[in-house]
CSV table of C-alpha atoms in Angstrom, one decimal:
chain,number,residue,atom,x,y,z
N,24,MET,CA,121.0,-109.2,76.7
N,25,MET,CA,120.7,-106.3,74.2
N,26,THR,CA,117.2,-105.5,72.9
N,27,THR,CA,116.4,-105.5,69.2
N,28,LEU,CA,116.6,-101.7,69.1
N,29,GLU,CA,119.9,-101.6,70.9
N,30,SER,CA,121.6,-104.2,68.7
N,31,ASP,CA,120.1,-102.8,65.5
N,32,ARG,CA,121.6,-99.4,66.3
N,33,GLN,CA,125.0,-101.0,66.8
N,34,ASN,CA,125.0,-103.1,63.6
N,35,GLU,CA,122.8,-101.5,61.0
N,36,PRO,CA,124.0,-98.8,58.7
N,37,ARG,CA,122.0,-95.6,59.4
N,38,PRO,CA,121.9,-91.9,58.7
N,39,GLY,CA,124.2,-89.8,60.9
N,40,LEU,CA,123.2,-88.2,64.1
N,41,HIS,CA,122.3,-84.8,62.6
N,42,ASP,CA,121.4,-85.8,59.1
N,43,GLU,CA,118.0,-84.4,58.2
N,44,GLY,CA,116.8,-87.6,56.4
N,45,PRO,CA,113.3,-88.4,55.2
N,46,SER,CA,110.2,-88.5,57.3
N,47,LEU,CA,108.7,-91.8,58.1
N,48,PHE,CA,105.7,-91.0,55.9
N,49,ARG,CA,108.0,-90.3,52.9
N,50,ALA,CA,110.2,-93.3,53.7
N,51,ALA,CA,107.3,-95.7,53.9
N,52,GLY,CA,105.4,-94.2,50.9
N,53,PRO,CA,102.2,-92.2,50.9
N,54,SER,CA,100.1,-95.3,50.1
N,55,TYR,CA,101.5,-97.4,52.9
N,56,PHE,CA,99.3,-96.2,55.8
N,57,PRO,CA,95.9,-96.4,54.2
N,58,VAL,CA,96.7,-99.9,52.7
N,59,ALA,CA,98.0,-101.2,56.0
N,60,LEU,CA,95.0,-99.8,57.9
N,61,ILE,CA,92.4,-101.3,55.7
N,62,ALA,CA,94.3,-104.6,55.5
N,63,ARG,CA,93.8,-104.9,59.3
N,64,PHE,CA,90.1,-104.9,59.2
N,65,PRO,CA,89.6,-108.6,58.3
N,66,TYR,CA,91.7,-109.6,61.2
N,67,ALA,CA,89.5,-107.5,63.6
N,68,MET,CA,86.2,-108.6,62.0
N,69,ILE,CA,86.8,-112.4,62.0
N,70,VAL,CA,86.0,-113.3,65.7
N,71,VAL,CA,82.9,-111.2,65.9
N,72,GLY,CA,81.9,-112.0,62.3
N,73,VAL,CA,82.1,-115.7,62.9
N,74,LEU,CA,80.2,-115.4,66.2
N,75,THR,CA,77.4,-113.4,64.5
N,76,LEU,CA,77.2,-115.8,61.6
N,77,VAL,CA,77.1,-119.0,63.6
N,78,VAL,CA,74.6,-117.7,66.2
N,79,SER,CA,72.3,-116.7,63.4
N,80,ALA,CA,72.7,-119.7,61.2
N,81,ARG,CA,72.8,-122.4,63.9
N,82,GLY,CA,70.7,-120.6,66.6
N,83,SER,CA,73.1,-121.2,69.5
N,84,LEU,CA,75.1,-118.6,71.4
N,85,GLY,CA,77.1,-121.4,73.0
N,86,LEU,CA,78.2,-122.8,69.7
N,87,GLY,CA,79.0,-119.3,68.5
N,88,GLY,CA,81.3,-118.8,71.4
N,89,LEU,CA,83.0,-122.2,70.8
N,90,THR,CA,83.4,-121.3,67.2
N,91,SER,CA,85.1,-118.0,68.2
N,92,ALA,CA,87.4,-120.0,70.5
N,93,MET,CA,88.4,-122.3,67.6
N,94,VAL,CA,89.4,-119.2,65.6
N,95,GLY,CA,91.7,-118.3,68.5
N,96,LEU,CA,93.1,-121.8,68.8
N,97,GLY,CA,94.0,-121.8,65.1
N,98,ALA,CA,95.7,-118.5,65.6
N,99,VAL,CA,97.7,-119.6,68.6
N,100,LEU,CA,98.9,-122.8,66.8
N,101,CYS,CA,99.9,-121.1,63.5
N,102,ALA,CA,100.4,-117.4,63.9
N,103,PRO,CA,103.9,-117.7,65.6
N,104,LEU,CA,104.9,-119.9,62.8
N,105,VAL,CA,103.8,-117.2,60.3
N,106,GLY,CA,105.9,-114.7,62.1
N,107,ALA,CA,108.9,-117.0,62.2
N,108,ALA,CA,108.5,-117.7,58.5
N,109,ALA,CA,108.4,-113.9,57.8
N,110,ASP,CA,111.7,-113.5,59.8
N,111,ARG,CA,113.3,-116.2,57.7
N,112,TRP,CA,111.9,-115.8,54.2
N,113,GLY,CA,110.5,-112.2,54.2
N,114,GLN,CA,107.1,-110.9,54.5
N,115,ARG,CA,106.0,-110.8,50.9
N,116,VAL,CA,105.8,-114.5,50.1
N,117,VAL,CA,104.4,-115.4,53.6
N,118,ILE,CA,101.7,-112.7,53.5
N,119,LEU,CA,100.6,-113.6,49.9
N,120,CYS,CA,100.2,-117.3,50.8
N,121,ALA,CA,98.4,-116.5,54.1
N,122,GLY,CA,96.1,-114.0,52.4
N,123,LEU,CA,95.0,-116.4,49.7
N,124,ALA,CA,94.4,-119.2,52.1
N,125,SER,CA,92.4,-116.9,54.4
N,126,THR,CA,90.2,-115.7,51.6
N,127,VAL,CA,89.3,-119.3,50.8
N,128,THR,CA,88.6,-120.4,54.4
N,129,LEU,CA,86.4,-117.4,55.0
N,130,LEU,CA,84.3,-118.1,52.0
N,131,VAL,CA,84.1,-121.8,53.0
N,132,MET,CA,82.8,-120.8,56.5
N,133,ALA,CA,80.1,-118.6,54.9
N,134,TRP,CA,78.8,-121.7,53.1
N,135,VAL,CA,79.3,-124.3,55.9
N,136,ALA,CA,77.4,-122.3,58.5
N,137,TYR,CA,74.2,-122.6,56.5
N,138,SER,CA,74.8,-126.0,55.2
N,139,SER,CA,73.4,-129.3,56.6
N,140,LEU,CA,76.9,-130.3,57.8
N,141,PRO,CA,77.2,-131.1,61.5
N,142,ASP,CA,78.5,-128.6,64.0
N,143,TYR,CA,82.0,-130.1,64.1
N,144,ALA,CA,82.4,-129.0,60.4
N,145,VAL,CA,81.7,-125.4,61.6
N,146,LEU,CA,84.3,-125.7,64.3
N,147,ILE,CA,86.9,-127.1,61.9
N,148,SER,CA,86.2,-124.3,59.5
N,149,ALA,CA,86.8,-121.8,62.3
N,150,LEU,CA,90.1,-123.5,63.2
N,151,LEU,CA,91.3,-123.1,59.6
N,152,ILE,CA,90.3,-119.4,59.6
N,153,GLY,CA,92.4,-118.8,62.7
N,154,ALA,CA,95.3,-120.8,61.3
N,155,THR,CA,95.4,-118.9,58.0
N,156,THR,CA,94.7,-115.3,59.2
N,157,PRO,CA,97.3,-112.9,57.8
N,158,GLN,CA,99.2,-111.2,60.7
N,159,ILE,CA,99.0,-107.6,59.4
N,160,PRO,CA,99.3,-105.7,62.7
N,161,PRO,CA,102.6,-107.3,63.8
N,162,MET,CA,104.0,-107.3,60.2
N,163,SER,CA,103.2,-103.6,60.0
N,164,ARG,CA,104.9,-102.8,63.3
N,165,THR,CA,108.0,-104.8,62.3
N,166,ARG,CA,108.1,-103.1,58.9
N,167,LEU,CA,107.9,-99.6,60.3
N,168,VAL,CA,110.5,-100.2,63.0
N,169,GLY,CA,112.8,-101.5,60.2
N,170,ILE,CA,112.3,-98.3,58.2
N,171,ILE,CA,112.9,-96.1,61.2
N,172,LEU,CA,116.2,-97.9,62.2
N,173,ARG,CA,117.5,-97.9,58.6
N,174,ARG,CA,116.3,-94.7,57.1
N,175,LEU,CA,115.8,-92.1,59.8
N,176,PRO,CA,118.6,-90.1,61.6
N,177,ILE,CA,119.6,-91.4,65.1
N,178,ALA,CA,118.4,-88.2,66.8
N,179,ARG,CA,114.8,-88.7,65.6
N,180,GLN,CA,114.5,-92.5,66.1
N,181,ASN,CA,113.4,-92.7,69.7
N,182,ARG,CA,110.6,-90.1,69.3
N,183,THR,CA,109.5,-91.5,66.0
N,184,LEU,CA,109.4,-95.1,67.5
N,185,SER,CA,107.3,-93.8,70.3
N,186,ARG,CA,104.8,-92.1,68.0
N,187,THR,CA,104.8,-95.0,65.6
N,188,MET,CA,103.8,-97.4,68.4
N,189,ALA,CA,101.1,-95.0,69.4
N,190,TYR,CA,99.8,-94.8,65.9
N,191,GLU,CA,99.9,-98.6,65.4
N,192,SER,CA,98.0,-99.1,68.7
N,193,ALA,CA,95.5,-96.5,67.7
N,194,ALA,CA,95.1,-98.3,64.3
N,195,ASP,CA,94.5,-101.5,66.2
N,196,GLU,CA,91.9,-99.8,68.3
N,197,VAL,CA,90.2,-98.4,65.3
N,198,THR,CA,90.0,-101.8,63.7
N,199,PHE,CA,89.1,-103.8,66.8
N,200,VAL,CA,86.3,-101.4,67.6
N,201,PHE,CA,85.0,-100.4,64.2
N,202,GLY,CA,85.5,-103.9,62.9
N,203,PRO,CA,82.6,-105.2,65.1
N,204,MET,CA,80.6,-102.2,64.2
N,205,ILE,CA,81.0,-103.0,60.5
N,206,VAL,CA,80.0,-106.6,61.3
N,207,GLY,CA,76.9,-105.4,62.9
N,208,ILE,CA,75.9,-103.0,60.1
N,209,LEU,CA,76.5,-105.6,57.4
N,210,ALA,CA,74.7,-108.3,59.3
N,211,ALA,CA,71.7,-106.1,59.9
N,212,MET,CA,71.5,-104.5,56.4
N,213,ILE,CA,72.4,-107.5,54.3
N,214,ASN,CA,72.6,-110.9,56.1
N,215,PRO,CA,74.7,-112.5,58.8
N,216,ALA,CA,77.1,-114.0,56.2
N,217,ALA,CA,77.9,-110.6,54.7
N,218,PRO,CA,80.6,-109.7,57.2
N,219,VAL,CA,82.5,-112.9,56.6
N,220,VAL,CA,82.3,-112.6,52.8
N,221,GLY,CA,83.3,-108.9,53.1
N,222,ALA,CA,86.3,-109.9,55.2
N,223,ALA,CA,87.3,-112.3,52.5
N,224,LEU,CA,87.1,-109.7,49.8
N,225,LEU,CA,89.1,-107.2,51.9
N,226,THR,CA,91.7,-109.8,52.5
N,227,LEU,CA,92.0,-110.6,48.8
N,228,VAL,CA,92.5,-106.9,47.8
N,229,PHE,CA,94.2,-105.1,50.6
N,230,VAL,CA,96.3,-107.9,52.2
N,231,THR,CA,97.7,-108.6,48.7
N,232,SER,CA,98.4,-104.9,48.3
N,233,PHE,CA,100.2,-104.8,51.6
N,234,ALA,CA,102.3,-107.9,50.7
N,235,LEU,CA,103.3,-106.3,47.4
N,236,HIS,CA,104.0,-102.8,48.8
N,237,ARG,CA,107.6,-101.5,48.2
N,238,SER,CA,108.0,-100.9,52.0
N,239,VAL,CA,108.5,-104.7,52.4
N,240,GLN,CA,112.1,-104.2,51.4
N,241,ALA,CA,112.7,-102.5,54.8
N,242,VAL,CA,112.4,-105.9,56.5
N,243,ARG,CA,115.4,-108.0,55.5
N,244,PRO,CA,114.9,-111.8,55.9
N,245,VAL,CA,117.2,-113.5,58.4
N,246,GLN,CA,118.0,-116.2,55.8
N,247,GLY,CA,121.7,-116.1,55.0
N,248,GLU,CA,122.3,-114.2,58.3
N,249,ARG,CA,121.5,-116.8,60.8
N,250,ALA,CA,124.5,-116.0,62.9
N,251,LEU,CA,123.0,-112.5,63.6
N,252,ALA,CA,119.7,-113.8,64.8
N,253,ALA,CA,119.1,-114.4,68.4
N,254,PRO,CA,118.2,-118.0,69.5
N,255,VAL,CA,114.6,-118.9,69.8
N,256,ARG,CA,115.0,-119.4,73.6
N,257,ASP,CA,115.4,-115.6,73.9
N,258,LEU,CA,111.7,-115.3,73.2
N,259,PHE,CA,111.0,-116.9,76.5
N,260,ARG,CA,112.9,-114.4,78.7
N,261,GLY,CA,110.9,-113.3,81.7
N,262,SER,CA,110.9,-109.6,80.7
N,263,LEU,CA,109.3,-110.4,77.3
N,264,LEU,CA,107.0,-113.1,78.7
N,265,THR,CA,105.5,-110.6,81.2
N,266,VAL,CA,104.6,-108.2,78.3
N,267,LEU,CA,103.1,-111.1,76.3
N,268,VAL,CA,100.9,-111.9,79.3
N,269,GLY,CA,99.8,-108.3,79.3
N,270,ALA,CA,98.8,-108.6,75.6
N,271,LEU,CA,96.8,-111.8,76.4
N,272,GLY,CA,95.1,-109.9,79.2
N,273,ILE,CA,94.1,-107.1,76.8
N,274,GLY,CA,92.6,-109.8,74.5
N,275,LEU,CA,90.7,-111.3,77.4
N,276,PHE,CA,89.4,-107.8,78.1
N,277,PHE,CA,88.2,-107.2,74.5
N,278,GLY,CA,86.3,-110.4,74.4
N,279,ALA,CA,84.8,-110.0,77.9
N,280,VAL,CA,83.6,-106.5,77.3
N,281,LEU,CA,82.1,-107.2,73.9
N,282,THR,CA,80.4,-110.4,74.9
N,283,SER,CA,79.0,-109.2,78.3
N,284,LEU,CA,77.9,-106.0,76.5
N,285,THR,CA,76.1,-108.1,73.9
N,286,SER,CA,74.3,-109.9,76.8
N,287,PHE,CA,73.4,-106.6,78.4
N,288,MET,CA,72.0,-105.2,75.2
N,289,SER,CA,70.1,-108.4,74.4
N,290,ASP,CA,68.4,-108.2,77.7
N,291,ALA,CA,67.2,-104.7,76.6
N,292,GLY,CA,66.0,-106.1,73.3
N,293,GLN,CA,68.8,-104.3,71.3
N,294,GLY,CA,71.4,-107.1,70.9
N,295,GLU,CA,72.1,-106.0,67.3
N,296,SER,CA,73.3,-102.6,68.6
N,297,ALA,CA,76.0,-104.0,70.9
N,298,GLY,CA,78.7,-103.3,68.3
N,299,LEU,CA,77.7,-99.7,68.0
N,300,VAL,CA,77.7,-99.2,71.8
N,301,TYR,CA,81.0,-100.9,72.0
N,302,GLY,CA,82.4,-98.3,69.6
N,303,VAL,CA,82.1,-95.6,72.4
N,304,MET,CA,84.9,-97.3,74.3
N,305,GLY,CA,87.0,-97.5,71.1
N,306,ILE,CA,86.7,-93.9,70.2
N,307,GLY,CA,88.1,-92.8,73.5
N,308,SER,CA,90.7,-95.5,73.4
N,309,ALA,CA,91.9,-94.6,69.9
N,310,ALA,CA,92.1,-90.9,70.8
N,311,PHE,CA,94.2,-91.5,74.0
N,312,ALA,CA,96.3,-94.1,72.2
N,313,LEU,CA,97.3,-91.4,69.7
N,314,GLY,CA,97.8,-88.9,72.5
N,315,SER,CA,100.2,-91.2,74.3
N,316,GLY,CA,102.9,-90.3,71.8
N,317,LEU,CA,102.9,-86.8,73.4
N,318,PHE,CA,103.7,-88.1,76.9
N,319,PRO,CA,107.0,-86.9,78.3
N,320,GLU,CA,109.8,-89.5,78.4
N,321,ARG,CA,110.1,-89.2,82.2
N,322,PHE,CA,106.6,-90.8,82.3
N,323,SER,CA,108.1,-94.2,81.8
N,324,LEU,CA,106.5,-97.1,80.0
N,325,ARG,CA,106.3,-99.2,83.2
N,326,ALA,CA,104.6,-96.3,85.0
N,327,ARG,CA,102.1,-95.8,82.2
N,328,TRP,CA,101.2,-99.5,82.3
N,329,LEU,CA,100.3,-99.3,85.9
N,330,VAL,CA,98.4,-96.0,85.8
N,331,PHE,CA,96.2,-96.8,82.8
N,332,ALA,CA,95.6,-100.4,83.6
N,333,ALA,CA,94.4,-99.3,87.0
N,334,LEU,CA,92.0,-96.9,85.3
N,335,MET,CA,90.7,-99.8,83.2
N,336,LEU,CA,90.1,-101.8,86.4
N,337,ALA,CA,88.4,-98.9,88.1
N,338,GLY,CA,86.0,-98.6,85.1
N,339,THR,CA,85.1,-102.3,85.1
N,340,LEU,CA,84.3,-102.2,88.8
N,341,MET,CA,81.3,-100.1,87.9
N,342,LEU,CA,79.9,-102.4,85.1
N,343,PRO,CA,77.9,-104.8,87.3
N,344,PHE,CA,76.0,-101.9,88.8
N,345,VAL,CA,75.0,-100.2,85.5
N,346,THR,CA,71.3,-100.3,84.8
N,347,GLY,CA,70.7,-98.2,81.8
N,348,LEU,CA,72.2,-97.3,78.4
N,349,GLY,CA,73.4,-93.9,79.5
N,350,GLY,CA,75.4,-95.3,82.4
N,351,MET,CA,76.9,-98.0,80.2
N,352,LEU,CA,78.1,-95.4,77.7
N,353,ALA,CA,79.7,-93.3,80.5
N,354,VAL,CA,81.5,-96.3,81.9
N,355,LEU,CA,82.7,-97.5,78.5
N,356,GLY,CA,84.1,-94.0,77.8
N,357,LEU,CA,86.1,-94.1,81.1
N,358,ILE,CA,87.4,-97.6,80.3
N,359,GLY,CA,88.5,-96.5,76.8
N,360,ILE,CA,90.8,-93.7,78.4
N,361,GLY,CA,92.7,-96.4,80.2
N,362,LEU,CA,92.7,-99.0,77.4
N,363,GLY,CA,94.3,-97.1,74.6
N,364,PRO,CA,97.6,-96.0,76.3
N,365,THR,CA,97.9,-99.5,77.9
N,366,LEU,CA,97.8,-101.1,74.5
N,367,VAL,CA,100.4,-98.6,73.2
N,368,THR,CA,102.7,-99.4,76.2
N,369,VAL,CA,102.5,-103.1,75.8
N,370,PHE,CA,103.5,-103.0,72.1
N,371,SER,CA,106.2,-100.5,72.7
N,372,LEU,CA,107.7,-102.9,75.3
N,373,VAL,CA,107.4,-105.8,72.9
N,374,SER,CA,109.3,-103.8,70.3
N,375,ALA,CA,112.0,-102.8,72.7
N,376,ARG,CA,112.5,-106.4,74.1
N,377,SER,CA,112.2,-108.4,70.9
N,378,PRO,CA,115.4,-110.5,70.4
N,379,ARG,CA,117.5,-109.6,67.3
N,380,GLY,CA,116.1,-111.1,64.1
N,381,ARG,CA,112.9,-112.2,65.9
N,382,ALA,CA,110.9,-109.0,65.8
N,383,ALA,CA,108.1,-110.3,63.5
N,384,THR,CA,107.9,-113.5,65.7
N,385,ALA,CA,107.6,-111.5,68.9
N,386,MET,CA,105.1,-109.0,67.5
N,387,THR,CA,103.0,-111.9,66.0
N,388,VAL,CA,102.9,-113.7,69.3
N,389,ALA,CA,101.8,-110.5,71.1
N,390,THR,CA,99.0,-109.8,68.5
N,391,THR,CA,98.0,-113.5,68.6
N,392,GLY,CA,97.7,-113.2,72.4
N,393,ILE,CA,95.1,-110.5,71.9
N,394,VAL,CA,93.1,-112.6,69.4
N,395,VAL,CA,93.4,-115.8,71.6
N,396,GLY,CA,92.3,-113.9,74.6
N,397,GLN,CA,89.4,-112.3,72.8
N,398,SER,CA,88.3,-115.7,71.4
N,399,ALA,CA,88.7,-117.5,74.7
N,400,SER,CA,86.8,-114.9,76.8
N,401,SER,CA,84.1,-114.6,74.1
N,402,ALA,CA,83.5,-118.4,74.4
N,403,LEU,CA,83.6,-118.4,78.2
N,404,VAL,CA,81.6,-115.2,78.8
N,405,GLY,CA,79.1,-116.3,76.2
N,406,GLN,CA,78.4,-119.5,78.2
N,407,ILE,CA,78.2,-117.5,81.4
N,408,GLY,CA,75.8,-115.0,79.9
N,409,GLU,CA,73.6,-117.8,78.5
N,410,HIS,CA,73.5,-119.9,81.7
N,411,LEU,CA,74.1,-117.6,84.6
N,412,GLY,CA,72.9,-114.2,83.3
N,413,THR,CA,74.2,-110.8,82.4
N,414,GLY,CA,75.0,-109.8,86.0
N,415,VAL,CA,77.6,-112.5,86.3
N,416,ALA,CA,78.9,-111.9,82.8
N,417,LEU,CA,79.6,-108.2,83.6
N,418,VAL,CA,82.1,-109.3,86.2
N,419,ALA,CA,84.4,-110.9,83.6
N,420,PRO,CA,85.9,-107.6,82.3
N,421,MET,CA,87.0,-106.8,85.8
N,422,LEU,CA,88.9,-110.1,86.0
N,423,ALA,CA,90.5,-109.5,82.6
N,424,ALA,CA,91.6,-106.0,83.7
N,425,ALA,CA,93.1,-107.5,86.8
N,426,VAL,CA,95.2,-109.7,84.6
N,427,VAL,CA,96.5,-106.7,82.7
N,428,LEU,CA,97.2,-104.8,85.9
N,429,GLY,CA,98.9,-107.8,87.5
N,430,ALA,CA,101.3,-108.2,84.6
N,431,GLY,CA,102.0,-104.5,84.8
N,432,THR,CA,102.9,-104.8,88.5
N,433,VAL,CA,105.2,-107.7,87.7
N,434,ASN,CA,106.8,-105.7,85.0
N,435,TRP,CA,107.3,-102.7,87.4
N,436,ARG,CA,109.1,-105.0,89.9
N,437,MET,CA,111.3,-106.6,87.3
N,438,ALA,CA,112.3,-103.3,85.8
N,439,ALA,CA,113.1,-101.9,89.3
N,440,SER,CA,115.2,-105.0,90.1
N,441,GLU,CA,117.2,-104.5,86.8
N,442,THR,CA,117.8,-100.9,87.7
N,443,ILE,CA,119.1,-101.8,91.2
N,444,THR,CA,121.3,-104.5,89.7
N,445,ARG,CA,122.9,-102.1,87.3
């Protein structure tokens, strides 16, 4: 079965092998990257923002965790449908509709949390937030891959694809780390509803701008070309499913680290600073994600997955034994070195293994896996921290890292078997 990249290269008109061609920056347009970056922030702020709002408004960490889980449930139910709709009708109309709906649901949550409505109304609002969240990260990846395959010379495509996946993963790191930091700052300086209202305003302005950007023309809808699109069953191939499990594990890791860290900082009387401390992991992670684009090609993707996931696991083994802020900062810095390249590797493999005509769907499922994992582990670890204590909660990141490493091990064996078969 050919991958999306292989089939696109055989069927799409492209510049010649030695044509100079435009750079990706010029082909996408100078405004594309800042717009796409800022448009991601609401996506990264939602889980933590809703958690912060509900805990403050309703006074229950357990309800806050369940609310975050409902955001993830809404995403898992609807995000793949959003990706499939984009593959069929194009990104512009789909993102515009999702952005408008997301703006409304976020503002509704800001009101419902402080209202006299029962707790189930809060949970329903969170479900709708997850269901309507614009899927900017996978849409951006799909859009840039389309530009590379259609506009750049063949000789530059592989290297540009690698660097683009590195950039996209670093952008995810920046938003997933600094998003919670922004939530913490807005909640502390204004009020707990401010992050959710801020996410609504960012969605209205920048998600709309992303939808209308001229680069959307690079992603041609499948409508009218159904014969060229791979069947839906190709999304369930073992090689792609393994990578999607890895994405889910990374989401579990994000949620487990942030929630257990919140419990750790709360014990020290500095719970509101958890997002800032969490940023230490993100800084190293983003830096090494960008640096992974410089890795030599002989350092294969399957090898990178094992090496850096093992580094993540090694760092988490130290977490239960940390007693002070300095030790926590050091361990988070070590974990970040492993996390960034692992995220790059997973999304590079999703791009390479996406069935033809299903790129947006596959990318959306992978990104949704991260949000679902983050929401589920936030809910579970929140309950653990509240009832069993911080020491037990700090074990959760280790289990999540083990999931990522386990998926990487399965991927290594599957890739080795394919090589032997060939």
